[in-house]
Amino acid sequence: MASGRQLYNLEPLRGFIDRDYQLITPNARLARRIKYEWDEEQKDAGRVAWAPLRVAPLEQWLLEQWQRAADESRLPALRLLGQEANLLLWQRVIESDSSMSGLSLLQPAAAAKQAADARDTLLRWRLNPASGSAQREFLSDPDCRVFLRWLLEFESRMQRAGYGTAADRLTALIEAKPSVRVPSPILLIDVDEIMPLQAACLESVAGIQEEYRSAGDTATVSLLPCKNREGELEEAAAWSARQVACDAEATLGIVLVDMATDRLSLEYLLRREFDCLGEDYASLPVNFSTGITLNRAPVVATALRMLDTVVGPVPLAAVAALLQTRFSRQTDGQSDLAVRLMSRLSADGRADVSLSRLRFLAAESLTEEGQALALGSILRQVAGLRLTGRSSLPSEWLEHICEVLDLWGWPGYEPLDSLEYQQVERWYELLERFAGLDDVLGRMNFAQMLKALRFCSQRAISQPQTRESRVQVLGPIEAAGLKFDKLWLCGVQASNWPPTPRPNPFIPQPLQRQYDLPRATAEREWRFVEQLTAQFLWGASEVIASYSVETDGVPELPSPLVRDWPRTAQPEATADPVAPHWLAVREAHTLGPALPDNAPVVGADEAARLGGGSGLLEDQANCPFRAFARRRLKVTPLSEPSVGLTAAERGSLLHSALYILWGELGDSRALGQMDTDALQSLAAGSAGQALSEDRRVRERVDKPLLDLEEQRLSRLLQQWLALERARTPFRVRAREAPASVELAGLNLKLQVDRIDELEGGQVLVIDYKSSVNSLSHWLGERPRAPQLPLYGLAHRDVSGLAWAEVRPRDGGFRGLGTFGGVDGVKEDLKKALRSPGSPEDWEALEREWHTTLSALAQAFMNGEAGVDPLSGACQYCGLESFCRVGMAHETA
């Protein structure tokens, strides 16, 4: 190359190129690099046209020879069984065998993958499981014996359909008659391991074979211990940015030992270091050897979610994603209607939403002008296709898949960037391959089809086309034979370099050891990794190896292959868990208060619309901002999905059951006259009626769980009635009685759970609770639980206030009053409250409540809305992402 440094030195290959050798490499990346250098050389020479360099990876070149022979009718054609189809066919075989044999597998997809790998390994190592000694080994192992049964059925189905894998094609190439010979000699470049099947193919098709080994100087090496995996990746990303800043022409490689786990994390860190997270997202000067699976590409993930709306149910998170995606014609995902829809779905408490419920609520969500969410219209049109009752071949489903996506307007009306455009192309290529699986999958309903399509998308790789870059991120095998100025080996812990052997469970262990199969033994893994490490050393002038000194709290050691390398200083652990990058961003900006402490004063019109009860003052007491957000801004956290009943639902059912129960009893006299059987019947009836009247709970929770709850609630009511039976005589004067109180211009609507009139005429106001409470929560300038004090102010004839703690085993009353005879309701206020300066009599206590609660109401009306929570108030608030309580404390 005339400018810059070469990515590969062609000079040692010049003589072979001039003699028209076919160049063979161990991997596609090395072949592309050699071809790139050749093309750049021709451009620098001023040529506008030239003969392409004959270079290809070994496997690809051998398959090209099979194709040439098939085109010349020298061997029978085999339709290629791709990776997705191969695994799907294995799954069908395994599922069919399981239904006949009664064999049940927890992970049939994983078994299919292992079976496919086992068959491919047997073909590539030219092992016939039906031969005498090999067959005895297979039959002596239960798992291998089952695999043989699967294998016979798999082979039969493939032959009937005329399919073959890449290994089948290479096997056929050896048997071609007459043999297929290539006229030109071949040169194997840095090809260290040739499988027996490949060796036999080379012997069959190639005449002259020569080998070339790249030579290089011994690299300067160093070993870097890192405190953890994240720190290790951060070091590698920062190193690459520093090197590019110092020398833009340097060729850098980062080899990830665990590519599957670390790729996405490293990509983010590299984008951060190169400032490619925003508008410059597509300008990252890094090339990755592997992409992501297609189902993880946002535009394709959206398409799969849209197809889910044909059969349902749809996960709640997927509904939110469909509302907000830009890959759709529906554009009102940020509207108030969308927020209202998500709130109602969240209130249902289900992680998954039925299609009927989703269609109903989406269509019902209307503005005052009569406009509805576009989602409702789309879902109705999708349902109108009536696809759920059909059974079709994959090729027949293709048209309907496109129909559904067209109704959604996928992939949207906004322009796609280059990466998204390529992902859409990969999606259509996947659909074309899927349409060719009629012989493999047969007729399926829509749900089965979608499951198979999602399976294929999870195995299809989306690798964007990018220009050749000076920074390469590769797996260990892809990096073999490549040249770099500097190379970073990331993740060389002793625990995974060399990796732990993982012999295939469907090939007998003795055969794996005898034929030295991949991943079979520690010795083989050591030799393989030792060879790779040696290639890295002569392929770069400087090599840095890094490892984590601990993984998930477990200490780690460096690989024996690198432990003697000179070590650089180990980074000191930092006590701050925040990444240094974000700390630097924070220091570069001045932080002001997260939110102002005062909101606008509540006007007369707003006060008239506010509504609310004791909860308003409870919010103001626990945190002024909570009251402002919930009561004035109407901000409500979404409910968390729950399989069973939530604590709030259990509390509501308890209140309903007690309401029904005391409606039947009326007073303590009726309670005392009932025998044990009658009480059991009353408790069971009240619990059952409470559950039957709660439609929302019955729709959300399965019947077995409701039956268990009915039994629990019935036992709890019986225990509580036994406690109430021991009280002095009383009658229930009111249940869920409405009341109101006005404080500082704020009109609060209340509802009292129960009001008892005692034998001496005293009035006891009762509030049901299923938790433990403290009388101290009634006191102070900000009482945590002002509900009962408000009831006391609303009912001027009240003689006592009490929580009825209806709990298993240790329930009871807890309160204050001017009378005795109710266990748990204390007459001695000073002793009961145990607080300095607490009121000594009931009248003083009522005056304190009026002063305190009026002050809270006035604070709310004045717009006091500072983020100032009481201890523990944030635990169940749900507004932390809004109030930024951590930032508020930090800048206070």
CSV table of C-alpha atoms in Angstrom, one decimal, residues 10 17 34-54:
chain,number,residue,atom,x,y,z
A,10,LEU,CA,1.9,-10.1,0.6
A,17,ILE,CA,0.5,-15.7,-6.6
A,34,ILE,CA,-5.3,-10.9,2.2
A,35,LYS,CA,-7.8,-10.0,-0.6
A,36,TYR,CA,-8.1,-6.4,0.8
A,37,GLU,CA,-4.4,-5.9,0.6
A,38,TRP,CA,-4.3,-7.2,-2.9
A,39,ASP,CA,-7.1,-4.9,-4.0
A,40,GLU,CA,-5.4,-1.9,-2.3
A,41,GLU,CA,-2.2,-2.7,-4.0
A,42,GLN,CA,-3.9,-2.7,-7.4
A,43,LYS,CA,-5.5,0.7,-6.7
A,44,ASP,CA,-2.2,2.2,-5.6
A,45,ALA,CA,-0.7,0.9,-8.9
A,46,GLY,CA,-3.3,3.0,-10.8
A,47,ARG,CA,-5.2,0.1,-12.2
A,48,VAL,CA,-9.0,0.4,-12.7
A,49,ALA,CA,-9.6,-3.4,-13.4
A,50,TRP,CA,-7.7,-6.4,-12.3
A,51,ALA,CA,-8.1,-10.2,-11.8
A,52,PRO,CA,-9.4,-11.0,-8.3
A,53,LEU,CA,-6.9,-12.8,-6.1
A,54,ARG,CA,-7.8,-16.5,-5.7
